[in-house]
Short mmCIF file of C-alpha atoms in Angstrom, two decimals:
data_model
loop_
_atom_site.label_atom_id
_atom_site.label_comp_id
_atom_site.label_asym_id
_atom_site.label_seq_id
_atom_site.Cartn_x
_atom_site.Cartn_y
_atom_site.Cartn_z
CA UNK J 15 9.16 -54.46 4.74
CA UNK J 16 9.83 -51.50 7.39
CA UNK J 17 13.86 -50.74 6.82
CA UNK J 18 15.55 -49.83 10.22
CA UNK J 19 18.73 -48.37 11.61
CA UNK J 20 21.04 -47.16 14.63
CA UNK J 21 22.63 -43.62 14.05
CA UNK J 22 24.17 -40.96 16.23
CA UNK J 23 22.18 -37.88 16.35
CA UNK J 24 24.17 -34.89 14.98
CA UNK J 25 22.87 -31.59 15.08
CA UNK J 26 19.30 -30.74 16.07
CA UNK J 27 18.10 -27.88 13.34
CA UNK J 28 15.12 -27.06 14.37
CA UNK J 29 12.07 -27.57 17.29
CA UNK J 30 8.62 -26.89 17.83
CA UNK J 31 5.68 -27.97 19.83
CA UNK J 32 5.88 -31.82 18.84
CA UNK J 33 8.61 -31.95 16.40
CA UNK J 34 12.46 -31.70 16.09
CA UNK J 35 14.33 -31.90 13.32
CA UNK J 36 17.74 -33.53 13.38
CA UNK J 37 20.56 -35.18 11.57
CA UNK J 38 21.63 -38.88 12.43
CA UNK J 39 24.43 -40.15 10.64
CA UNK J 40 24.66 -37.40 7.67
CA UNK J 41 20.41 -37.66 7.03
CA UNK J 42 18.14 -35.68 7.50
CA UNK J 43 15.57 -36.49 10.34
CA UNK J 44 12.55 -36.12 12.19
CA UNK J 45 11.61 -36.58 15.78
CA UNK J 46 7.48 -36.80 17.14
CA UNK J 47 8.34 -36.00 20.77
CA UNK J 48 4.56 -36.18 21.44
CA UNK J 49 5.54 -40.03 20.93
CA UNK J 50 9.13 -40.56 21.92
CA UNK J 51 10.21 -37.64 23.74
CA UNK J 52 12.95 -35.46 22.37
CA UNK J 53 16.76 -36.50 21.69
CA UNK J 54 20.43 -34.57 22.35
CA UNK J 55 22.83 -34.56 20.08
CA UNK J 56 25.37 -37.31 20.52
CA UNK J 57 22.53 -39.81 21.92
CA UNK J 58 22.09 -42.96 19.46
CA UNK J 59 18.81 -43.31 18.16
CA UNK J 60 16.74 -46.25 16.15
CA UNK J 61 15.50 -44.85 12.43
CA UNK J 62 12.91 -45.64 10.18
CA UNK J 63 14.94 -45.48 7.10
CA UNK J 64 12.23 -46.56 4.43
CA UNK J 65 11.09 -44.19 2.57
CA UNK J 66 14.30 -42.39 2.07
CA UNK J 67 15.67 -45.00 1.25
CA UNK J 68 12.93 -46.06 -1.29
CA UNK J 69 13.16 -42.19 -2.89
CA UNK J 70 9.37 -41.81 -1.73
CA UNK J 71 8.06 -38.16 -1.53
CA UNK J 72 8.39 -37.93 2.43
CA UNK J 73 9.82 -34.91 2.39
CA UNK J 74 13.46 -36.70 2.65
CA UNK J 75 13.25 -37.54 6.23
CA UNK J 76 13.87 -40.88 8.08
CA UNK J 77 11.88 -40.59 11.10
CA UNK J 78 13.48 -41.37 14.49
CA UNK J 79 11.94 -44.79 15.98
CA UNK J 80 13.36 -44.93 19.48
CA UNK J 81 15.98 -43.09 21.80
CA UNK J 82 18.30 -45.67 22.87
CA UNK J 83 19.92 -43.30 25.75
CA UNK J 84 16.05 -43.93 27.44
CA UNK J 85 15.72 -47.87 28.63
CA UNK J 86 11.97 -46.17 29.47
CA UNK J 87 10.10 -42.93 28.50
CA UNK J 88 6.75 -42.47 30.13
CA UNK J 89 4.89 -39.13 28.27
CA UNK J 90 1.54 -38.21 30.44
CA UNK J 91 -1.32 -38.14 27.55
CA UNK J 92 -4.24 -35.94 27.91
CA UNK J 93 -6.65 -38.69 28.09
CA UNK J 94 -8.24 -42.16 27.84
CA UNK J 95 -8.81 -42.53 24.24
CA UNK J 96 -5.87 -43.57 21.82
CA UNK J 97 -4.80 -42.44 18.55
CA UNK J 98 -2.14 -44.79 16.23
CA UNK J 99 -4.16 -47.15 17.89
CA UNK J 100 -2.66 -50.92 17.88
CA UNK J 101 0.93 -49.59 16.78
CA UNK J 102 3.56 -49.39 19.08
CA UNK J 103 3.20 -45.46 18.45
CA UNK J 104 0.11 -45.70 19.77
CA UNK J 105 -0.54 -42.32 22.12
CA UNK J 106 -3.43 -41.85 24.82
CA UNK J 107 -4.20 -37.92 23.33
CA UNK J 108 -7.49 -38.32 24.84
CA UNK J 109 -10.65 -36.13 22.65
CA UNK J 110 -12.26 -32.91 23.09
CA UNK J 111 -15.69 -34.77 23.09
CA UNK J 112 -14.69 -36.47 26.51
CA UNK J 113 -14.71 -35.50 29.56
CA UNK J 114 -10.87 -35.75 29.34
CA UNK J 115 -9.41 -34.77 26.32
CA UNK J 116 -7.72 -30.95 25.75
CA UNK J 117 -10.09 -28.41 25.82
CA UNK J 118 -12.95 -30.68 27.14
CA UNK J 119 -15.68 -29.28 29.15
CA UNK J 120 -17.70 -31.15 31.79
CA UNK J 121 -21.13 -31.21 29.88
CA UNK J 122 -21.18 -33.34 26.81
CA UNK J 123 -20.87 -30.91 23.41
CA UNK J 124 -23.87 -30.22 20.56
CA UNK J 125 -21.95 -31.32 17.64
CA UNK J 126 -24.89 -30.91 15.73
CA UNK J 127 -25.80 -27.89 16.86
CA UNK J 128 -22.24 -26.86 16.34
CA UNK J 129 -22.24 -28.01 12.86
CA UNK J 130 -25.66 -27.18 11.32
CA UNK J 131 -25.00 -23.77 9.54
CA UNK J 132 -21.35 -23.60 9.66
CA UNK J 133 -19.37 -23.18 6.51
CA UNK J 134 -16.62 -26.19 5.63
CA UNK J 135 -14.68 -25.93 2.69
CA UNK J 136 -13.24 -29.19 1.43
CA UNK J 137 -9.25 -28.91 0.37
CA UNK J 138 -8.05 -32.05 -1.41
CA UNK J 139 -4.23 -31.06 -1.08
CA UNK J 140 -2.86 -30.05 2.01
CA UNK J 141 -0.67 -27.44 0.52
CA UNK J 142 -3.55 -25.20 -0.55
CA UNK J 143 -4.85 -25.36 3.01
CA UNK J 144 -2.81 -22.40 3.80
CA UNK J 145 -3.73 -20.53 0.29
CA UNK J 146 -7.63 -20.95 1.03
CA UNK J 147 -6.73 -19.66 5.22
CA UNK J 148 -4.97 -16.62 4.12
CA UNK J 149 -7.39 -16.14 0.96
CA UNK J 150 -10.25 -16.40 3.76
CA UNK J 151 -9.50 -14.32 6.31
CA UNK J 152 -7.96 -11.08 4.70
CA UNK J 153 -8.95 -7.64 5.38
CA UNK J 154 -10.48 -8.88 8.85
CA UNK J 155 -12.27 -11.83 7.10
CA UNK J 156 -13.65 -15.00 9.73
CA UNK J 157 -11.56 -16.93 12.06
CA UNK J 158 -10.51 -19.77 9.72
CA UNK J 159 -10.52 -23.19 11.77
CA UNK J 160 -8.51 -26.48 10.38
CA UNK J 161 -9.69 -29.84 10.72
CA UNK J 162 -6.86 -32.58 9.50
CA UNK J 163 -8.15 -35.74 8.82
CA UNK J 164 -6.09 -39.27 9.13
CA UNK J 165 -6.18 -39.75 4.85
CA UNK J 166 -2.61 -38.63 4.81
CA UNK J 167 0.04 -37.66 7.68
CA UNK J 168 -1.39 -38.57 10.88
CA UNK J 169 0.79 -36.29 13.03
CA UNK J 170 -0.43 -32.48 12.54
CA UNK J 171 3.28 -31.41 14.22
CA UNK J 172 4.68 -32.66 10.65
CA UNK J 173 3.05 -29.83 9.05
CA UNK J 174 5.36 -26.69 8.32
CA UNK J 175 2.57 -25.27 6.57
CA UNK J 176 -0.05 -25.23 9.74
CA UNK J 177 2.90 -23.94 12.28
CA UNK J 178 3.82 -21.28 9.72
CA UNK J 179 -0.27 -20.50 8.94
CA UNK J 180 -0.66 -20.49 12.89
CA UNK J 181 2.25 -18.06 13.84
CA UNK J 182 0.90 -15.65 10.78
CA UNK J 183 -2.05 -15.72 12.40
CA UNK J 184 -3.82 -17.28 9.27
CA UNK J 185 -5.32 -20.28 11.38
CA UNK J 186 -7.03 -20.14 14.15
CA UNK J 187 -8.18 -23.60 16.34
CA UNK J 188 -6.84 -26.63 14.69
CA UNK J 189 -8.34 -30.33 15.21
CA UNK J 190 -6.95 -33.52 14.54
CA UNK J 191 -9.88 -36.30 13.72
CA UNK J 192 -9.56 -39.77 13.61
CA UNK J 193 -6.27 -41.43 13.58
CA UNK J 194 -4.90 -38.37 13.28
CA UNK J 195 -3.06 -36.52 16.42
CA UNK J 196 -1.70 -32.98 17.79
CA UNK J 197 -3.69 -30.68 16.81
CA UNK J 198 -4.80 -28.14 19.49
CA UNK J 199 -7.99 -30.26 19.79
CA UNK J 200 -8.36 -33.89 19.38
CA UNK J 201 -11.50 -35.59 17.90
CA UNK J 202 -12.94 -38.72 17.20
CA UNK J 203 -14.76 -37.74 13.83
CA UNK J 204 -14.64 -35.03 11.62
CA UNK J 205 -17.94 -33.62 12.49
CA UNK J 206 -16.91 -33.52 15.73
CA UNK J 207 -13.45 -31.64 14.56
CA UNK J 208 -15.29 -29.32 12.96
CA UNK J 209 -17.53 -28.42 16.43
CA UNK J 210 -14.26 -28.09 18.35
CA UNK J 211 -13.12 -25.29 15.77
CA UNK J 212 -16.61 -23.63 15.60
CA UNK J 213 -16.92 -23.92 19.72
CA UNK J 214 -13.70 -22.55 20.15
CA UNK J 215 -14.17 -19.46 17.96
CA UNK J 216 -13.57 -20.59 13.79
CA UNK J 217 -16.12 -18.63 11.67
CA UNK J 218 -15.20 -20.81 8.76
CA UNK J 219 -13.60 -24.33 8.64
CA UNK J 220 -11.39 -26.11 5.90
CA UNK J 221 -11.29 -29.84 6.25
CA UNK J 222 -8.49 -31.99 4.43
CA UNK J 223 -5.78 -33.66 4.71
CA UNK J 224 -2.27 -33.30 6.23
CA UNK J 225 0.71 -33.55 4.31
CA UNK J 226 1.34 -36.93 2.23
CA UNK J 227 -1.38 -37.31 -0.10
CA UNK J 228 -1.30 -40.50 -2.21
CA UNK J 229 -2.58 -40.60 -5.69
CA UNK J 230 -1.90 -42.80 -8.70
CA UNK J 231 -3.55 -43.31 -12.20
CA UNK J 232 -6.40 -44.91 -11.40
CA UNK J 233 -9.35 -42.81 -10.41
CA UNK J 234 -10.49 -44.42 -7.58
CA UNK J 235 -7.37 -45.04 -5.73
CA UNK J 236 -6.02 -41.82 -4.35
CA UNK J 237 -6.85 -40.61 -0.38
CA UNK J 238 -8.10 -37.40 -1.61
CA UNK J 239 -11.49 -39.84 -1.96
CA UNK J 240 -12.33 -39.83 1.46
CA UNK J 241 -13.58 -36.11 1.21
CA UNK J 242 -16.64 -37.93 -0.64
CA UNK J 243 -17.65 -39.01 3.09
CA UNK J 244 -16.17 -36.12 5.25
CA UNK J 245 -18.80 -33.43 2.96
CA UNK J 246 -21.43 -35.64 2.64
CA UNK J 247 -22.18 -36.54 6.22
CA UNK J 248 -21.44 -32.66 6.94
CA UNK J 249 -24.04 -31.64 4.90
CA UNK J 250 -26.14 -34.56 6.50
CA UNK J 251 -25.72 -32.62 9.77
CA UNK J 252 -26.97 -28.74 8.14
CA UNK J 253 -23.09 -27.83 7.45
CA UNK J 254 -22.76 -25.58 4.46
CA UNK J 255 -20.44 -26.99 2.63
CA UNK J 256 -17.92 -26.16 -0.18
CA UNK J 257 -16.15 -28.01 -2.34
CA UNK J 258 -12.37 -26.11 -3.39
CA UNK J 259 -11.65 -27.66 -7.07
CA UNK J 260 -8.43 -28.45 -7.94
CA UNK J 261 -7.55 -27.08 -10.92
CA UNK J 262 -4.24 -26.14 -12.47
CA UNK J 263 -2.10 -24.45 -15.06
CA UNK J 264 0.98 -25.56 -14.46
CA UNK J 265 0.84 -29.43 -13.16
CA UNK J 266 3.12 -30.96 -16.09
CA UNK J 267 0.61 -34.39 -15.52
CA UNK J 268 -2.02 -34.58 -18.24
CA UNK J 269 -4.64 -35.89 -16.17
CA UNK J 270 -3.94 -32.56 -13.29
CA UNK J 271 -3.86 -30.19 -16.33
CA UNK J 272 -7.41 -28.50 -16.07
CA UNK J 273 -9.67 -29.99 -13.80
CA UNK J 274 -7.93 -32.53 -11.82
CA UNK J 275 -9.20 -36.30 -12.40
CA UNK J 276 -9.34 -36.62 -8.55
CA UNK J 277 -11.80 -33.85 -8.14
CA UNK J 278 -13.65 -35.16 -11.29
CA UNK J 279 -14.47 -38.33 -9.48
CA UNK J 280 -15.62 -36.72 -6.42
CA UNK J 281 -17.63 -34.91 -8.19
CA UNK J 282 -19.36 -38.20 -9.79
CA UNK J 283 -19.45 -39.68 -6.18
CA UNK J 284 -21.27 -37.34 -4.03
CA UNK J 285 -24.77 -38.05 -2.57
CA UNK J 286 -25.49 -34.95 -1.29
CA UNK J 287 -25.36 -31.33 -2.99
CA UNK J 288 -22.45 -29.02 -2.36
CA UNK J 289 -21.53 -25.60 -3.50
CA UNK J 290 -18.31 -25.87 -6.23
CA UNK J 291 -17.06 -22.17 -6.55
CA UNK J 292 -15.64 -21.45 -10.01
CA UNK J 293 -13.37 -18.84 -11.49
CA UNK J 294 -14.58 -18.65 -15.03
CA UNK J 295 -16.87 -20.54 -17.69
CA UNK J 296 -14.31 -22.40 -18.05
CA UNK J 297 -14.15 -24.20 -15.19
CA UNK J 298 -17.86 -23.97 -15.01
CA UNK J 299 -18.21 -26.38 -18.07
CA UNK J 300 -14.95 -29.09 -16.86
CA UNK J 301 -17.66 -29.13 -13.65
CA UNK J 302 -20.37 -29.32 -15.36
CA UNK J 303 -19.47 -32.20 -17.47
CA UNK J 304 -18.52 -34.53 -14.13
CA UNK J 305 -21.67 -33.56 -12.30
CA UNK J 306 -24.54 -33.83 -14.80
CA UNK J 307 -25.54 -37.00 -14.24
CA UNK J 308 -25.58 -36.83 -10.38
CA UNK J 309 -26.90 -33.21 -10.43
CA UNK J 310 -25.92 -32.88 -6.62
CA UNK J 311 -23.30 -30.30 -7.42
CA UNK J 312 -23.95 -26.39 -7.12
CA UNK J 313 -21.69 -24.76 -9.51
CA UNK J 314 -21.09 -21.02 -8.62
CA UNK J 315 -19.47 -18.94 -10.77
CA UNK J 316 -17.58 -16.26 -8.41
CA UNK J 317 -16.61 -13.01 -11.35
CA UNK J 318 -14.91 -11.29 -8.16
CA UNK J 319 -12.20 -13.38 -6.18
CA UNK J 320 -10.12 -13.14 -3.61
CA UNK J 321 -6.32 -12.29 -4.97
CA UNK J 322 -5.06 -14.92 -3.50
CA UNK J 323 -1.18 -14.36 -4.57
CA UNK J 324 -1.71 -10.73 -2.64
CA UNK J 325 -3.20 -12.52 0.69
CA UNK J 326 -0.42 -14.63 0.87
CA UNK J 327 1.90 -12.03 0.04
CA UNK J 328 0.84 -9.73 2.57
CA UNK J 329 0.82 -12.19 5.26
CA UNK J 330 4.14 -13.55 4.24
CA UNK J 331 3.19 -17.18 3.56
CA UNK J 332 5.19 -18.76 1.29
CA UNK J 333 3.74 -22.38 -0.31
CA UNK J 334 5.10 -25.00 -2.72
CA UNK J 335 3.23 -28.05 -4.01
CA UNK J 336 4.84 -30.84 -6.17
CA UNK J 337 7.79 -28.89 -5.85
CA UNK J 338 6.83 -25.52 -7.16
CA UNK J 339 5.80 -22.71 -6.07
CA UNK J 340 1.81 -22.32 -6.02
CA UNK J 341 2.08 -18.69 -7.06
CA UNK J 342 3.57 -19.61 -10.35
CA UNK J 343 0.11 -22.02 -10.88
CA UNK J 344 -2.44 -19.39 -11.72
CA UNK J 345 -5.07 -21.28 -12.47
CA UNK J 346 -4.85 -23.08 -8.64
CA UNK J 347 -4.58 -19.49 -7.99
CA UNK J 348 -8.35 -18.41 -8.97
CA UNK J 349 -9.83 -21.68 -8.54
CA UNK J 350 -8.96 -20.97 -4.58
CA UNK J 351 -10.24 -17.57 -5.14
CA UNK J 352 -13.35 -18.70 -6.20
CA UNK J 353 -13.62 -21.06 -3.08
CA UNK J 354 -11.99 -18.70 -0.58
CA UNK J 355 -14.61 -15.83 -1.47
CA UNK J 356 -17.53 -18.04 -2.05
CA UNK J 357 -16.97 -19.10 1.65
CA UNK J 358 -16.61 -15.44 2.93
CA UNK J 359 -19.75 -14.96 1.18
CA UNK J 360 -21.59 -17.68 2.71
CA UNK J 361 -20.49 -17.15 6.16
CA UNK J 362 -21.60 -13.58 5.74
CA UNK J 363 -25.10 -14.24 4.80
#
């Protein structure tokens, strides 16, 4: 059950479009403002205490409920349809593909014509999102466009990692699809994310999720699964699309060592072909070995990568994932690489 409390609020340390951050009664905490406005310090507010309180890997954040100071809050949304839909967070964001949504235009959009062609790399982790964007667009590489999809966080303001990407200049358009909300453009679907990045200037588009991804032991039960569907009806629609392994050197979990037993089953669940960019033979074979009895994957073996460690560096992104930095995991390292410079390649040609 949901864990609630009343707190003062402390000290606001930090704001951005959609987000504060503040502290209520000695915790840490976050505010959505798209959904209940923002809060001054010494105003009592209602927290979600729960997953602080249950040591979950939420970033150690309760999350602020309700301003009590506001008997009423009315926040205009962009348009009719909803997103959080049947929660009492629900908001009315509207979508780009109506005629009321931000950045909607008066005639109804192509999304498959906006699709068919377009390069989409598949992330599984959120936090190599910004790895593959910087990796991507070096040395005057494409407009990289971000599709979030609802697997994880549905809020796109929670993401550090996206604001930081976006003020480097790393990301271009952003989308929020499904459930999810507050991106710059608001979708219904994920191919019709990917047409608001692509219509609004991406040359290449990563699609994953936000921050929050839930995994456990068993190989079917982790939200990372959903890519399965997002790739497979993009390459339905003429998308070229790309799958980024996730591969790693450093994970101290057995079954992340290597080829990650997540991206092992997608690769044993796809029903449509997709390019897999690898570093080495090494990877080549742990690919190999998942996708030989579908035979849908197309294993590329990419001898000259992107330095991914130097893109970052010399855009001054900083990343951590499972609470380490992702420059000490070289093998993540070239297995983004390999994606980030297969896609270059691709959108190139």
């Amino acid at each position: 059950m949901p864990r609630f409390a009343t707190g003062v609020v402390e000290a606001v340390t930090e704001q951005r479009a959609g987000l504060q951050r503040v502290v209520v009664a000695g915790r840490p905490a976050y505010v959505l403002t798209e959904v209940v406005g923002p809060v001054r310090v010494g105003e009592t507010v209602v927290v979600n205490t729960t997953a602080v309180d249950r040591s979950l890997g939420t970033g150690g954040y309760d999350v602020v409920h309700w301003n009590l100071a506001n008997p009423s809050i009315e926040i205009p949304g962009a348009g009719h349809i909803m997103k959080a839909r049947y929660t009492s967070a629900q908001l009315d964001s509207g979508t780009w593909d109506t005629d009321d949504g931000p950045g909607a235009v008066s005639a109804p959009h192509d999304v498959r014509a906006l699709v068919a062609d377009t390069v989409v790399v598949g992330c599984q982790l959120h936090s190599h999102v910004g790895a593959l964007a910087a990796a991507i667009s070096a040395d005057a590489g494409p407009t990289v466009g971000y599709v979030m999809t609802d697997g994880a966080a549905l809020p796109m303001a929670l993401s550090d990692l996206v604001a930081q990407c976006r003020d480097l200049g790393l990301i271009g358009p952003t989308a929020s699809a499904g459930q999810a909300f507050g991106a710059e453009y608001e979708a219904v679907t994920v191919p019709s994310a990917v047409a608001a990045c692509i219509y609004n200037g991406a040359g290449v588009v990563i699609v994953g999720p936000g921050p929050g991804h839930v995994g456990t032991a068993d190989g079917l039960s982790f939200s990372g699964i959903d890519l399965v569907g997002h790739l497979d009806l993009l390459a339905t629609l003429g998308a070229r699309t790309v799958l980024a392994i996730r591969w790693s050197s450093a994970d101290e979990r057995e079954r992340h060592v290597g080829l990650s037993h997540h991206t092992r089953t997608l690769l044993g669940l796809f029903a449509r072909s997709h390019v897999v960019p690898v570093a080495n033979e090494t990877m080549r074979d742990a690919v190999d070995r998942c996708a030989s009895e579908s035979g849908l994957a197309n294993v590329a073996v990419v001898t000259e990568q992107v330095d991914v460690a130097a893109a970052m560096a010399a855009a001054g992104l900083e990343v951590a994932t499972m609470g380490r930095s992702l420059r000490a995991d070289a093998g993540a390292l070239a297995a983004l690489g390999a994606a980030a410079s297969k896609a270059r390649q691709m959108y190139g040609s």
